[in-house]
Every structure is written in structure tokens, then in C-alpha cells.
mmCIF file of C-alpha atoms and ligand atoms in Angstrom:
data_model
loop_
_atom_site.group_PDB
_atom_site.id
_atom_site.type_symbol
_atom_site.label_atom_id
_atom_site.label_comp_id
_atom_site.label_asym_id
_atom_site.label_seq_id
_atom_site.Cartn_x
_atom_site.Cartn_y
_atom_site.Cartn_z
ATOM 1 C CA UNK A 1 -12.734 -25.119 13.032
ATOM 2 C CA UNK A 2 -10.039 -24.592 10.415
ATOM 3 C CA UNK A 3 -9.233 -20.895 10.122
ATOM 4 C CA UNK A 4 -8.102 -19.508 6.783
ATOM 5 C CA UNK A 5 -6.754 -15.983 6.820
ATOM 6 C CA UNK A 6 -6.999 -14.422 3.366
ATOM 7 C CA UNK A 7 -6.655 -10.757 4.299
ATOM 8 C CA UNK A 8 -2.885 -10.373 3.979
ATOM 9 C CA UNK A 9 -3.247 -7.099 2.073
ATOM 10 C CA UNK A 10 -4.800 -5.610 5.241
ATOM 11 C CA UNK A 11 -2.013 -6.945 7.431
ATOM 12 C CA UNK A 12 0.175 -10.005 7.155
ATOM 13 C CA UNK A 13 1.668 -12.466 9.629
ATOM 14 C CA UNK A 14 4.660 -11.098 11.493
ATOM 15 C CA UNK A 15 7.955 -12.911 10.900
ATOM 16 C CA UNK A 16 9.492 -14.903 13.756
ATOM 17 C CA UNK A 17 12.845 -13.133 13.471
ATOM 18 C CA UNK A 18 11.034 -9.791 13.755
ATOM 19 C CA UNK A 19 9.353 -10.798 17.011
ATOM 20 C CA UNK A 20 12.731 -11.865 18.332
ATOM 21 C CA UNK A 21 14.533 -8.631 17.508
ATOM 22 C CA UNK A 22 11.674 -6.414 18.717
ATOM 23 C CA UNK A 23 11.457 -8.170 22.068
ATOM 24 C CA UNK A 24 15.224 -8.148 22.490
ATOM 25 C CA UNK A 25 15.647 -4.439 21.683
ATOM 26 C CA UNK A 26 12.633 -3.462 23.771
ATOM 27 C CA UNK A 27 14.518 -4.561 26.900
ATOM 28 C CA UNK A 28 17.176 -1.902 26.318
ATOM 29 C CA UNK A 29 16.801 1.602 27.711
ATOM 30 C CA UNK A 30 17.948 4.454 25.522
ATOM 31 C CA UNK A 31 16.672 7.356 23.466
ATOM 32 C CA UNK A 32 18.309 7.409 20.028
ATOM 33 C CA UNK A 33 18.802 11.188 20.408
ATOM 34 C CA UNK A 34 20.694 10.966 23.733
ATOM 35 C CA UNK A 35 24.427 11.578 23.735
ATOM 36 C CA UNK A 36 25.484 8.967 26.319
ATOM 37 C CA UNK A 37 26.388 5.389 25.563
ATOM 38 C CA UNK A 38 22.864 4.018 26.028
ATOM 39 C CA UNK A 39 21.591 6.619 23.562
ATOM 40 C CA UNK A 40 24.355 5.855 21.099
ATOM 41 C CA UNK A 41 23.503 2.132 21.275
ATOM 42 C CA UNK A 42 19.894 2.941 20.422
ATOM 43 C CA UNK A 43 21.071 5.204 17.592
ATOM 44 C CA UNK A 44 23.225 2.383 16.186
ATOM 45 C CA UNK A 45 20.210 0.066 16.097
ATOM 46 C CA UNK A 46 18.123 2.714 14.325
ATOM 47 C CA UNK A 47 20.843 3.390 11.768
ATOM 48 C CA UNK A 48 21.324 -0.297 11.052
ATOM 49 C CA UNK A 49 17.589 -0.627 10.402
ATOM 50 C CA UNK A 50 17.693 2.466 8.202
ATOM 51 C CA UNK A 51 20.408 0.806 6.127
ATOM 52 C CA UNK A 52 18.392 -2.403 5.876
ATOM 53 C CA UNK A 53 15.275 -0.569 4.691
ATOM 54 C CA UNK A 54 17.295 1.620 2.320
ATOM 55 C CA UNK A 55 19.009 -1.396 0.805
ATOM 56 C CA UNK A 56 15.679 -3.191 0.397
ATOM 57 C CA UNK A 57 14.162 -0.273 -1.510
ATOM 58 C CA UNK A 58 17.194 0.874 -3.510
ATOM 59 C CA UNK A 59 17.574 4.187 -1.687
ATOM 60 C CA UNK A 60 20.299 5.888 0.328
ATOM 61 C CA UNK A 61 19.923 5.571 4.107
ATOM 62 C CA UNK A 62 19.482 9.359 4.433
ATOM 63 C CA UNK A 63 16.432 9.090 2.191
ATOM 64 C CA UNK A 64 14.572 6.899 4.723
ATOM 65 C CA UNK A 65 12.360 8.829 7.155
ATOM 66 C CA UNK A 66 10.725 6.573 9.717
ATOM 67 C CA UNK A 67 7.026 7.235 10.313
ATOM 68 C CA UNK A 68 4.174 5.497 12.096
ATOM 69 C CA UNK A 69 3.178 3.836 8.839
ATOM 70 C CA UNK A 70 2.217 4.541 5.261
ATOM 71 C CA UNK A 71 -0.797 6.648 6.218
ATOM 72 C CA UNK A 72 1.539 9.156 7.829
ATOM 73 C CA UNK A 73 4.084 8.887 4.995
ATOM 74 C CA UNK A 74 1.371 9.584 2.395
ATOM 75 C CA UNK A 75 0.126 12.553 4.419
ATOM 76 C CA UNK A 76 3.587 14.076 4.854
ATOM 77 C CA UNK A 77 4.413 13.632 1.177
ATOM 78 C CA UNK A 78 1.173 15.094 -0.120
ATOM 79 C CA UNK A 79 0.594 17.912 2.351
ATOM 80 C CA UNK A 80 4.305 18.690 2.711
ATOM 81 C CA UNK A 81 4.940 18.830 -1.035
ATOM 82 C CA UNK A 82 1.835 20.912 -1.601
ATOM 83 C CA UNK A 83 2.879 23.412 1.088
ATOM 84 C CA UNK A 84 6.273 23.860 -0.537
ATOM 85 C CA UNK A 85 4.766 24.451 -3.981
ATOM 86 C CA UNK A 86 2.098 26.725 -2.517
ATOM 87 C CA UNK A 87 4.439 28.912 -0.460
ATOM 88 C CA UNK A 88 3.366 32.524 -0.647
ATOM 89 C CA UNK A 89 1.953 32.069 -4.103
ATOM 90 C CA UNK A 90 -1.616 33.104 -4.892
ATOM 91 C CA UNK A 91 -1.937 31.014 -8.074
ATOM 92 C CA UNK A 92 -4.265 28.053 -7.491
ATOM 93 C CA UNK A 93 -2.419 24.759 -7.764
ATOM 94 C CA UNK A 94 -3.551 21.325 -8.872
ATOM 95 C CA UNK A 95 -2.849 17.890 -7.475
ATOM 96 C CA UNK A 96 -3.026 15.059 -9.936
ATOM 97 C CA UNK A 97 -4.187 11.637 -8.740
ATOM 98 C CA UNK A 98 -6.472 8.689 -9.535
ATOM 99 C CA UNK A 99 -9.752 7.711 -7.881
ATOM 100 C CA UNK A 100 -8.322 4.263 -7.125
ATOM 101 C CA UNK A 101 -5.796 5.514 -4.545
ATOM 102 C CA UNK A 102 -5.885 4.486 -0.891
ATOM 103 C CA UNK A 103 -7.827 6.743 1.489
ATOM 104 C CA UNK A 104 -4.561 7.885 3.064
ATOM 105 C CA UNK A 105 -3.835 9.561 -0.291
ATOM 106 C CA UNK A 106 -7.330 10.615 -1.327
ATOM 107 C CA UNK A 107 -8.308 12.145 2.002
ATOM 108 C CA UNK A 108 -5.314 14.509 2.439
ATOM 109 C CA UNK A 109 -5.818 15.600 -1.175
ATOM 110 C CA UNK A 110 -9.508 16.327 -0.521
ATOM 111 C CA UNK A 111 -8.484 18.118 2.676
ATOM 112 C CA UNK A 112 -6.130 20.368 0.696
ATOM 113 C CA UNK A 113 -8.901 20.998 -1.823
ATOM 114 C CA UNK A 114 -11.244 22.084 1.013
ATOM 115 C CA UNK A 115 -8.773 24.079 3.092
ATOM 116 C CA UNK A 116 -6.190 25.408 0.655
ATOM 117 C CA UNK A 117 -8.085 25.641 -2.610
ATOM 118 C CA UNK A 118 -6.148 22.855 -4.341
ATOM 119 C CA UNK A 119 -7.771 21.683 -7.541
ATOM 120 C CA UNK A 120 -7.887 17.934 -8.089
ATOM 121 C CA UNK A 121 -7.056 16.585 -11.533
ATOM 122 C CA UNK A 122 -8.250 13.000 -11.859
ATOM 123 C CA UNK A 123 -6.412 10.493 -14.021
ATOM 124 C CA UNK A 124 -8.693 7.800 -15.462
ATOM 125 C CA UNK A 125 -8.107 4.180 -14.454
ATOM 126 C CA UNK A 126 -7.729 1.540 -17.150
ATOM 127 C CA UNK A 127 -10.324 -1.281 -17.080
ATOM 128 C CA UNK A 128 -7.893 -3.428 -15.036
ATOM 129 C CA UNK A 129 -7.525 -0.675 -12.424
ATOM 130 C CA UNK A 130 -4.042 0.611 -13.321
ATOM 131 C CA UNK A 131 -3.008 4.061 -14.578
ATOM 132 C CA UNK A 132 -1.586 3.907 -18.099
ATOM 133 C CA UNK A 133 0.881 6.251 -19.777
ATOM 134 C CA UNK A 134 -1.821 7.240 -22.258
ATOM 135 C CA UNK A 135 -4.322 8.303 -19.614
ATOM 136 C CA UNK A 136 -1.678 10.170 -17.638
ATOM 137 C CA UNK A 137 -0.465 11.932 -20.786
ATOM 138 C CA UNK A 138 -3.993 13.054 -21.629
ATOM 139 C CA UNK A 139 -4.611 14.259 -18.063
ATOM 140 C CA UNK A 140 -1.347 16.224 -18.160
ATOM 141 C CA UNK A 141 -2.264 17.744 -21.505
ATOM 142 C CA UNK A 142 -5.440 19.408 -20.225
ATOM 143 C CA UNK A 143 -4.204 20.638 -16.866
ATOM 144 C CA UNK A 144 -4.262 24.280 -16.115
ATOM 145 C CA UNK A 145 -3.390 25.652 -13.436
ATOM 146 C CA UNK A 146 0.093 24.369 -12.574
ATOM 147 C CA UNK A 147 0.434 20.987 -10.897
ATOM 148 C CA UNK A 148 2.040 20.983 -7.440
ATOM 149 C CA UNK A 149 2.462 17.221 -7.367
ATOM 150 C CA UNK A 150 1.159 13.930 -8.674
ATOM 151 C CA UNK A 151 0.327 10.992 -6.414
ATOM 152 C CA UNK A 152 -0.103 7.611 -8.104
ATOM 153 C CA UNK A 153 0.099 4.245 -6.406
ATOM 154 C CA UNK A 154 2.412 1.512 -7.635
ATOM 155 C CA UNK A 155 0.113 -1.448 -6.912
ATOM 156 C CA UNK A 156 -3.546 -1.169 -6.055
ATOM 157 C CA UNK A 157 -4.392 -2.703 -2.687
ATOM 158 C CA UNK A 158 -7.867 -3.867 -3.717
ATOM 159 C CA UNK A 159 -7.299 -5.325 -7.176
ATOM 160 C CA UNK A 160 -3.551 -5.892 -7.394
ATOM 161 C CA UNK A 161 -3.352 -3.806 -10.592
ATOM 162 C CA UNK A 162 0.217 -2.666 -11.264
ATOM 163 C CA UNK A 163 0.980 0.718 -12.804
ATOM 164 C CA UNK A 164 4.233 1.276 -14.635
ATOM 165 C CA UNK A 165 5.513 3.889 -12.187
ATOM 166 C CA UNK A 166 8.830 4.346 -13.966
ATOM 167 C CA UNK A 167 7.054 5.297 -17.201
ATOM 168 C CA UNK A 168 4.577 7.524 -15.336
ATOM 169 C CA UNK A 169 7.430 9.212 -13.455
ATOM 170 C CA UNK A 170 9.168 9.996 -16.755
ATOM 171 C CA UNK A 171 6.040 11.775 -17.987
ATOM 172 C CA UNK A 172 5.888 13.766 -14.737
ATOM 173 C CA UNK A 173 9.603 14.589 -14.902
ATOM 174 C CA UNK A 174 9.159 15.956 -18.439
ATOM 175 C CA UNK A 175 6.731 18.457 -16.912
ATOM 176 C CA UNK A 176 8.882 18.992 -13.778
ATOM 177 C CA UNK A 177 6.112 17.622 -11.570
ATOM 178 C CA UNK A 178 7.230 15.755 -8.428
ATOM 179 C CA UNK A 179 5.677 12.294 -8.201
ATOM 180 C CA UNK A 180 4.761 10.635 -4.932
ATOM 181 C CA UNK A 181 4.008 6.927 -5.077
ATOM 182 C CA UNK A 182 2.294 4.761 -2.494
ATOM 183 C CA UNK A 183 4.369 1.590 -2.831
ATOM 184 C CA UNK A 184 2.886 -0.263 0.144
ATOM 185 C CA UNK A 185 1.516 -3.207 -1.827
ATOM 186 C CA UNK A 186 4.305 -3.213 -4.408
ATOM 187 C CA UNK A 187 7.286 -3.764 -2.182
ATOM 188 C CA UNK A 188 6.753 -7.435 -1.434
ATOM 189 C CA UNK A 189 6.522 -8.349 -5.132
ATOM 190 C CA UNK A 190 8.614 -5.829 -7.094
ATOM 191 C CA UNK A 191 12.197 -4.674 -6.783
ATOM 192 C CA UNK A 192 11.220 -1.010 -6.416
ATOM 193 C CA UNK A 193 14.642 0.602 -6.699
ATOM 194 C CA UNK A 194 13.753 4.102 -5.557
ATOM 195 C CA UNK A 195 16.894 5.579 -7.199
ATOM 196 C CA UNK A 196 15.873 4.646 -10.721
ATOM 197 C CA UNK A 197 12.108 4.902 -10.191
ATOM 198 C CA UNK A 198 11.922 8.608 -10.990
ATOM 199 C CA UNK A 199 9.651 9.191 -7.981
ATOM 200 C CA UNK A 200 10.469 12.045 -5.602
ATOM 201 C CA UNK A 201 8.879 10.342 -2.623
ATOM 202 C CA UNK A 202 7.514 6.929 -1.789
ATOM 203 C CA UNK A 203 5.439 5.482 1.077
ATOM 204 C CA UNK A 204 6.197 2.123 2.728
ATOM 205 C CA UNK A 205 4.569 0.180 5.546
ATOM 206 C CA UNK A 206 6.068 -2.421 7.897
ATOM 207 C CA UNK A 207 3.066 -4.629 8.543
ATOM 208 C CA UNK A 208 2.526 -5.541 4.884
ATOM 209 C CA UNK A 209 5.919 -7.280 4.691
ATOM 210 C CA UNK A 210 5.881 -9.266 7.936
ATOM 211 C CA UNK A 211 7.112 -6.417 10.117
ATOM 212 C CA UNK A 212 5.389 -4.777 13.081
ATOM 213 C CA UNK A 213 2.284 -2.617 12.771
ATOM 214 C CA UNK A 214 2.677 1.094 13.470
ATOM 215 C CA UNK A 215 5.919 1.585 11.549
ATOM 216 C CA UNK A 216 6.640 2.656 7.998
ATOM 217 C CA UNK A 217 8.755 5.064 6.062
ATOM 218 C CA UNK A 218 8.623 8.011 3.788
ATOM 219 C CA UNK A 219 11.393 7.651 1.238
ATOM 220 C CA UNK A 220 12.329 11.171 0.135
ATOM 221 C CA UNK A 221 15.155 12.188 -2.181
ATOM 222 C CA UNK A 222 17.926 13.885 -0.208
ATOM 223 C CA UNK A 223 17.483 16.982 -2.362
ATOM 224 C CA UNK A 224 13.831 17.034 -1.603
ATOM 225 C CA UNK A 225 12.257 17.800 1.760
ATOM 226 C CA UNK A 226 8.508 18.125 2.166
ATOM 227 C CA UNK A 227 7.322 20.537 4.875
ATOM 228 C CA UNK A 228 6.793 18.695 8.179
ATOM 229 C CA UNK A 229 3.325 18.037 9.588
ATOM 230 C CA UNK A 230 4.730 17.438 13.086
ATOM 231 C CA UNK A 231 7.130 19.927 14.663
ATOM 232 C CA UNK A 232 9.325 19.221 17.661
ATOM 233 C CA UNK A 233 12.732 17.713 18.331
ATOM 234 C CA UNK A 234 13.793 17.775 14.683
ATOM 235 C CA UNK A 235 14.340 14.027 14.295
ATOM 236 C CA UNK A 236 14.296 12.400 10.851
ATOM 237 C CA UNK A 237 15.707 15.319 8.842
ATOM 238 C CA UNK A 238 13.299 17.664 10.679
ATOM 239 C CA UNK A 239 10.565 16.126 8.536
ATOM 240 C CA UNK A 240 9.159 13.919 11.277
ATOM 241 C CA UNK A 241 9.842 14.965 14.848
ATOM 242 C CA UNK A 242 9.290 12.610 17.765
ATOM 243 C CA UNK A 243 11.269 10.061 19.770
ATOM 244 C CA UNK A 244 12.103 7.113 17.577
ATOM 245 C CA UNK A 245 10.531 3.764 18.418
ATOM 246 C CA UNK A 246 13.823 1.875 18.426
ATOM 247 C CA UNK A 247 12.514 -1.681 18.888
ATOM 248 C CA UNK A 248 9.830 -1.385 16.225
ATOM 249 C CA UNK A 249 12.265 0.234 13.813
ATOM 250 C CA UNK A 250 14.696 -2.647 14.401
ATOM 251 C CA UNK A 251 11.871 -5.073 13.582
ATOM 252 C CA UNK A 252 11.050 -3.136 10.420
ATOM 253 C CA UNK A 253 14.678 -3.371 9.280
ATOM 254 C CA UNK A 254 14.807 -7.125 9.818
ATOM 255 C CA UNK A 255 11.445 -7.574 8.050
ATOM 256 C CA UNK A 256 12.717 -5.617 5.029
ATOM 257 C CA UNK A 257 15.847 -7.753 4.873
ATOM 258 C CA UNK A 258 13.918 -11.053 5.104
ATOM 259 C CA UNK A 259 11.285 -9.907 2.621
ATOM 260 C CA UNK A 260 13.909 -9.135 -0.039
ATOM 261 C CA UNK A 261 15.638 -12.470 0.582
ATOM 262 C CA UNK A 262 12.363 -14.404 0.139
ATOM 263 C CA UNK A 263 10.679 -12.215 -2.463
ATOM 264 C CA UNK A 264 11.183 -14.097 -5.717
ATOM 265 C CA UNK A 265 10.471 -17.576 -4.342
ATOM 266 C CA UNK A 266 7.444 -16.249 -2.494
ATOM 267 C CA UNK A 267 6.140 -14.453 -5.574
ATOM 268 C CA UNK A 268 6.324 -17.600 -7.705
ATOM 269 C CA UNK A 269 4.573 -19.659 -5.029
ATOM 270 C CA UNK A 270 1.846 -17.108 -4.425
ATOM 271 C CA UNK A 271 1.233 -16.633 -8.164
ATOM 272 C CA UNK A 272 0.397 -20.323 -8.501
ATOM 273 C CA UNK A 273 -1.892 -20.194 -5.465
ATOM 274 C CA UNK A 274 -3.576 -17.056 -6.761
ATOM 275 C CA UNK A 275 -4.320 -18.728 -10.092
ATOM 276 C CA UNK A 276 -5.690 -21.807 -8.318
ATOM 277 C CA UNK A 277 -7.943 -19.645 -6.134
ATOM 278 C CA UNK A 278 -9.188 -17.319 -8.889
ATOM 279 C CA UNK A 279 -9.879 -20.037 -11.454
ATOM 280 C CA UNK A 280 -11.425 -22.258 -8.762
ATOM 281 C CA UNK A 281 -13.832 -19.492 -7.711
ATOM 282 C CA UNK A 282 -14.916 -18.860 -11.285
ATOM 283 C CA UNK A 283 -15.587 -22.550 -11.903
ATOM 284 C CA UNK A 284 -17.454 -23.007 -8.593
ATOM 285 C CA UNK A 285 -19.484 -19.804 -9.043
ATOM 286 C CA UNK A 286 -19.759 -19.297 -12.834
ATOM 287 C CA UNK A 287 -21.429 -15.868 -12.583
ATOM 288 C CA UNK A 288 -18.494 -14.472 -10.555
ATOM 289 C CA UNK A 289 -16.554 -11.672 -12.259
ATOM 290 C CA UNK A 290 -12.832 -11.255 -11.628
ATOM 291 C CA UNK A 291 -11.763 -7.628 -11.212
ATOM 292 C CA UNK A 292 -8.315 -6.237 -11.877
ATOM 293 C CA UNK A 293 -5.529 -7.791 -13.880
ATOM 294 C CA UNK A 294 -6.547 -10.766 -16.055
ATOM 295 C CA UNK A 295 -5.928 -14.299 -14.864
ATOM 296 C CA UNK A 296 -3.532 -15.294 -17.625
ATOM 297 C CA UNK A 297 0.027 -15.301 -16.338
ATOM 298 C CA UNK A 298 1.472 -11.935 -17.293
ATOM 299 C CA UNK A 299 3.900 -9.732 -15.465
ATOM 300 C CA UNK A 300 0.978 -7.448 -14.673
ATOM 301 C CA UNK A 301 -0.406 -9.915 -12.162
ATOM 302 C CA UNK A 302 0.106 -9.351 -8.493
ATOM 303 C CA UNK A 303 0.408 -12.715 -6.825
ATOM 304 C CA UNK A 304 -1.360 -11.838 -3.635
ATOM 305 C CA UNK A 305 -4.751 -10.380 -4.537
ATOM 306 C CA UNK A 306 -7.967 -11.808 -5.994
ATOM 307 C CA UNK A 307 -10.876 -9.376 -6.291
ATOM 308 C CA UNK A 308 -14.227 -10.878 -7.279
ATOM 309 C CA UNK A 309 -17.724 -9.541 -7.839
ATOM 310 C CA UNK A 310 -20.552 -11.927 -6.985
ATOM 311 C CA UNK A 311 -23.573 -10.423 -8.773
ATOM 312 C CA UNK A 312 -26.668 -10.224 -6.574
ATOM 313 C CA UNK A 313 -24.719 -10.900 -3.366
ATOM 314 C CA UNK A 314 -23.951 -8.189 -0.826
ATOM 315 C CA UNK A 315 -20.225 -8.409 -0.194
ATOM 316 C CA UNK A 316 -20.683 -7.572 3.480
ATOM 317 C CA UNK A 317 -23.118 -10.471 3.896
ATOM 318 C CA UNK A 318 -20.793 -12.899 2.122
ATOM 319 C CA UNK A 319 -17.903 -11.679 4.279
ATOM 320 C CA UNK A 320 -19.921 -12.507 7.412
ATOM 321 C CA UNK A 321 -21.015 -15.925 6.075
ATOM 322 C CA UNK A 322 -17.381 -16.772 5.311
ATOM 323 C CA UNK A 323 -16.319 -15.396 8.703
ATOM 324 C CA UNK A 324 -18.765 -17.828 10.333
ATOM 325 C CA UNK A 325 -16.888 -20.614 8.521
ATOM 326 C CA UNK A 326 -13.472 -19.383 9.681
ATOM 327 C CA UNK A 327 -12.527 -17.757 6.362
ATOM 328 C CA UNK A 328 -11.340 -14.168 6.719
ATOM 329 C CA UNK A 329 -11.548 -11.876 3.680
ATOM 330 C CA UNK A 330 -12.405 -8.225 3.123
ATOM 331 C CA UNK A 331 -14.691 -5.983 1.114
ATOM 332 C CA UNK A 332 -11.819 -3.753 0.039
ATOM 333 C CA UNK A 333 -9.396 -1.789 2.114
ATOM 334 C CA UNK A 334 -9.806 -2.362 5.851
ATOM 335 C CA UNK A 335 -12.710 -0.148 6.853
ATOM 336 C CA UNK A 336 -12.006 2.397 9.528
ATOM 337 C CA UNK A 337 -15.287 2.583 11.388
ATOM 338 C CA UNK A 338 -15.988 -1.145 11.112
ATOM 339 C CA UNK A 339 -18.714 -0.347 8.574
ATOM 340 C CA UNK A 340 -18.152 -1.905 5.154
ATOM 341 C CA UNK A 341 -18.609 0.591 2.347
ATOM 342 C CA UNK A 342 -18.848 -0.135 -1.377
ATOM 343 C CA UNK A 343 -15.333 -0.290 -2.768
ATOM 344 C CA UNK A 344 -14.348 3.131 -4.146
ATOM 345 C CA UNK A 345 -11.790 1.351 -6.334
ATOM 346 C CA UNK A 346 -14.304 -0.944 -8.072
ATOM 347 C CA UNK A 347 -16.631 2.051 -8.327
ATOM 348 C CA UNK A 348 -13.877 4.057 -10.057
ATOM 349 C CA UNK A 349 -13.164 1.160 -12.433
ATOM 350 C CA UNK A 350 -16.748 0.255 -13.325
ATOM 351 C CA UNK A 351 -18.845 3.314 -12.414
ATOM 352 C CA UNK A 352 -21.368 0.827 -10.968
ATOM 353 C CA UNK A 353 -22.417 1.119 -7.274
ATOM 354 C CA UNK A 354 -23.964 -2.361 -7.298
ATOM 355 C CA UNK A 355 -20.801 -4.045 -8.521
ATOM 356 C CA UNK A 356 -18.814 -2.013 -5.998
ATOM 357 C CA UNK A 357 -20.926 -3.317 -3.111
ATOM 358 C CA UNK A 358 -20.812 -6.914 -4.368
ATOM 359 C CA UNK A 359 -17.030 -7.290 -4.537
ATOM 360 C CA UNK A 360 -14.752 -9.179 -2.173
ATOM 361 C CA UNK A 361 -10.986 -9.128 -1.873
ATOM 362 C CA UNK A 362 -9.119 -12.305 -0.950
ATOM 363 C CA UNK A 363 -5.434 -11.679 -0.383
ATOM 364 C CA UNK A 364 -2.722 -14.294 0.035
ATOM 365 C CA UNK A 365 0.438 -14.126 2.089
ATOM 366 C CA UNK A 366 3.600 -16.091 2.614
ATOM 367 C CA UNK A 367 1.828 -18.352 5.126
ATOM 368 C CA UNK A 368 -1.003 -19.239 2.721
ATOM 369 C CA UNK A 369 -0.861 -22.799 1.408
ATOM 370 C CA UNK A 370 -2.752 -25.094 -0.950
ATOM 371 C CA UNK A 371 -4.867 -26.500 1.863
ATOM 372 C CA UNK A 372 -6.117 -22.953 2.620
ATOM 373 C CA UNK A 373 -7.085 -22.400 -1.011
ATOM 374 C CA UNK A 374 -8.795 -25.778 -1.307
ATOM 375 C CA UNK A 375 -10.746 -25.156 1.875
ATOM 376 C CA UNK A 376 -12.073 -21.865 0.478
ATOM 377 C CA UNK A 377 -12.917 -23.507 -2.848
ATOM 378 C CA UNK A 378 -14.828 -26.212 -0.981
ATOM 379 C CA UNK A 379 -16.973 -23.615 0.830
ATOM 380 C CA UNK A 380 -17.382 -20.764 -1.627
ATOM 381 C CA UNK A 381 -20.358 -21.938 -3.746
ATOM 382 C CA UNK A 382 -22.454 -22.816 -0.709
ATOM 383 C CA UNK A 383 -21.452 -19.590 1.089
ATOM 384 C CA UNK A 384 -22.424 -17.528 -1.971
ATOM 385 C CA UNK A 385 -25.843 -19.278 -2.142
ATOM 386 C CA UNK A 386 -26.425 -18.582 1.533
ATOM 387 C CA UNK A 387 -25.327 -14.939 1.238
ATOM 388 C CA UNK A 388 -27.459 -14.485 -1.888
ATOM 389 C CA UNK A 389 -30.545 -15.736 -0.057
ATOM 390 C CA UNK A 390 -29.794 -13.278 2.773
ATOM 391 C CA UNK A 391 -29.108 -10.394 0.338
ATOM 392 C CA UNK A 392 -32.627 -10.297 -1.145
HETATM 393 N N1 LIG B 1 -1.605 2.503 1.213
HETATM 394 C C1 LIG B 1 -1.995 1.280 0.836
HETATM 395 C C2 LIG B 1 -2.024 0.935 -0.621
HETATM 396 C C3 LIG B 1 -2.392 0.341 1.794
HETATM 397 O O1 LIG B 1 -2.784 -0.876 1.408
HETATM 398 C C4 LIG B 1 -2.355 0.711 3.155
HETATM 399 C C5 LIG B 1 -2.801 -0.262 4.233
HETATM 400 N N2 LIG B 1 -4.159 -0.636 4.107
HETATM 401 C C6 LIG B 1 -1.914 2.001 3.500
HETATM 402 C C7 LIG B 1 -1.556 2.868 2.501
HETATM 403 C C8 LIG B 1 -1.838 2.461 4.929
HETATM 404 O O2 LIG B 1 -0.739 1.864 5.552
HETATM 405 P P1 LIG B 1 -0.538 1.901 7.146
HETATM 406 O O3 LIG B 1 -1.440 0.837 7.683
HETATM 407 O O4 LIG B 1 0.909 1.582 7.352
HETATM 408 O O5 LIG B 1 -0.892 3.253 7.618
#
């Protein structure tokens, strides 16, 4: 059976050169904090990877703090920035965010609301799922008490909607509010340039760019250090203690370098495939509704993500029917407990539970080709009919 993997937003195929470097470095013994030669060798590998990641994101090497992934980077940024703002002060503080954020942003914010009395100020999503300057400006206008931080994602992982983070950061800077941005899905399509972005911190993940799983980075301005969540040996500017995973970090560095090299060609190729897939689905299943950025080629289109609602069809059922045919898609962000839940992003955009539980995400990667798309288009109408019959 032909297998078509269209869940690259959940995790994408690791690059060959990454596998090579990880397996080579893994053979070496050495703790990057040790003073002897073996330790210094490990340190050199870590620092080279730090430079590669920094270069790829337009930051200084000292601004890269390696973490276990973007979940950890989002948690450090949000909890660590809130703790700094909250220090010893009795005034209740707000955190500004949107309901379309990833759970690794929403859940630490809700945790702070429960445990530390943070107030959450929600910014409305536009109909395409992005945050606009207008909605942010109106949210900022009504906020009282003071805002400890704002957390707004660059590209939405379920719809591909792009927010203009530079413009949003300017609005935050005018109010002296630090902005954290989850840039996980943005990095492989946009030249982020952390220096000019206006963000104070940014979260990155290795496995969304062809690097290893379990590695990512918090990018944090050198003048800006969130409180640590993990205390210990003081590695990574004392923000993230723990022995560095040298081989995985080396793989992350190489992945960042290759991703930047391939980015524009890959973006053009994937844009064409995305259009073919999205327009093909709508003509095969006329009642299907495309969510997120419109299909017309604009610079607000993320090449890799197609999010579709199939009215009357439970997304989970359609996912399983497609799975039985070797086509791997998702109902939104990868679900933690293996139980598909209605997409909180589509719910935030439409306010409709039914639409949220009838939406599928198909995400393309650098290994996706025309044959993959055509195979899906050949199966989709029949799979939808079958899933609809089973959804009644
Ligand atoms: N943010 C976004 C937007 C994501 O898509 C993901 C991965 N699903 C994460 C954060 C979490 O990244 P990681 O898997 O590296 O923890």
C-alpha cells in the first residue's frame, strides 16, 4: 500500500545529514561543561551548533538557549517572564494572548492564572485565524491591570495563518510590554530575523525543520533573562540547567543550516502543491470549507498547511478511514492522550463546536510530491462518503 504522510506540521522527516552528524557525535564521550580536552571538544560542537541556529534565526549566539523543544521554550518564556514582572509586587498582572495559540502556550498561561492570579486578556482572531494590528490595539486599549507579557504565535500550526509579528511587536513595544512569539511553524517559511522582529523571546523546535525530536531553543535577548524553571548546574545562561545533549544539538545546528539553504525553493514548491491539494479537495468534495488563509496566492499563505472542514463528517472518523488507506493526517495539533479533541483553533475562529470537530489538517513537507497529492485527491471523495456514513 502506498503511504502518504501529510502530517509534517506534527513532525517532519529528518534530514540525512542530520542523522549522519548525530550518529557521528554520539560516539564521542564528553560533557560540554568538563574542563579537559574531551569536554572542550563537546563544547566546541555545541558552540558551532549555537552559531548555526543563531545565524538561521538572525540572533546572536548568546541569545540561543537550548531546550528540549518548543514546549519547554514556551514554558520558560511565559512562566519566567511572568515571575520577573510579578516579583514581590501585589498588583495583579495580566497576560495577553490569543485563543488560537498552541497548548504549550495556553496551558502555562492558564496555570499562572490558577496558581498566581494572572488575569488573561484575550486578543480576538481574525476570520483567517491570524491576530491583526487592529484587534491587538483594541485589546491593549482596554487592559487594566498592567500586562506582564504578551504571547502571540507567528504562524498558526493548525491553519497556517500568519500574523504580522513585527507590527504586533511594535504595538507591544509602545506599551513597554515584552512579546514572546512561538515561531515553531514560521521558521521553515519565513526569514524570522529575531534582531529586527521586536520580540523579546522566541520559541523554536528542531523536529519541524528536519532536525531531531527532543531539541529546540528559546531565543532570548541578551539583556533579557526569564527566571529559570529548572535549577541546577547553571548551563545555558543559568536559564536552563542540565547536561547538554551534544549529539542532538549538533543535529539541530545542521538542520537549521540546511533549512535556511533550502527554504525559498522549498517554499515555492510547497506552495504549488498546497494549491493543488486545497483546490482539488474543494472540487472533489464541493461542500468542504477551507479554513485559514484564502487559497489565492498571497504572501499570507503558508505553503505547508491545508485545514478543511467536511460538514457532517466527524474528523476523527475521516482520519481513521484515511489511515486505513495509508494516508496520514491530523485533526489539529498532535493530541497528547491519543484522544482527538475538537480543534480549539477552529473553535476560536468560528465559535462552532461542530465545525471544530469536523476539521482536518493536512500538512506538507519537503518530501511531499505531486504523486502524494494526486493519491489523496483520488481517495478523498470516497473516504469522506465512507466517514460520513459512519458519522451518523
Ligand atoms: N508550538 C507549535 C506552534 C507547535 O506546532 C508545536 C509542535 N506541535 C509546539 C509548539 C511544541 O513543540 P515541541 O514538539 O518541540 O515541544
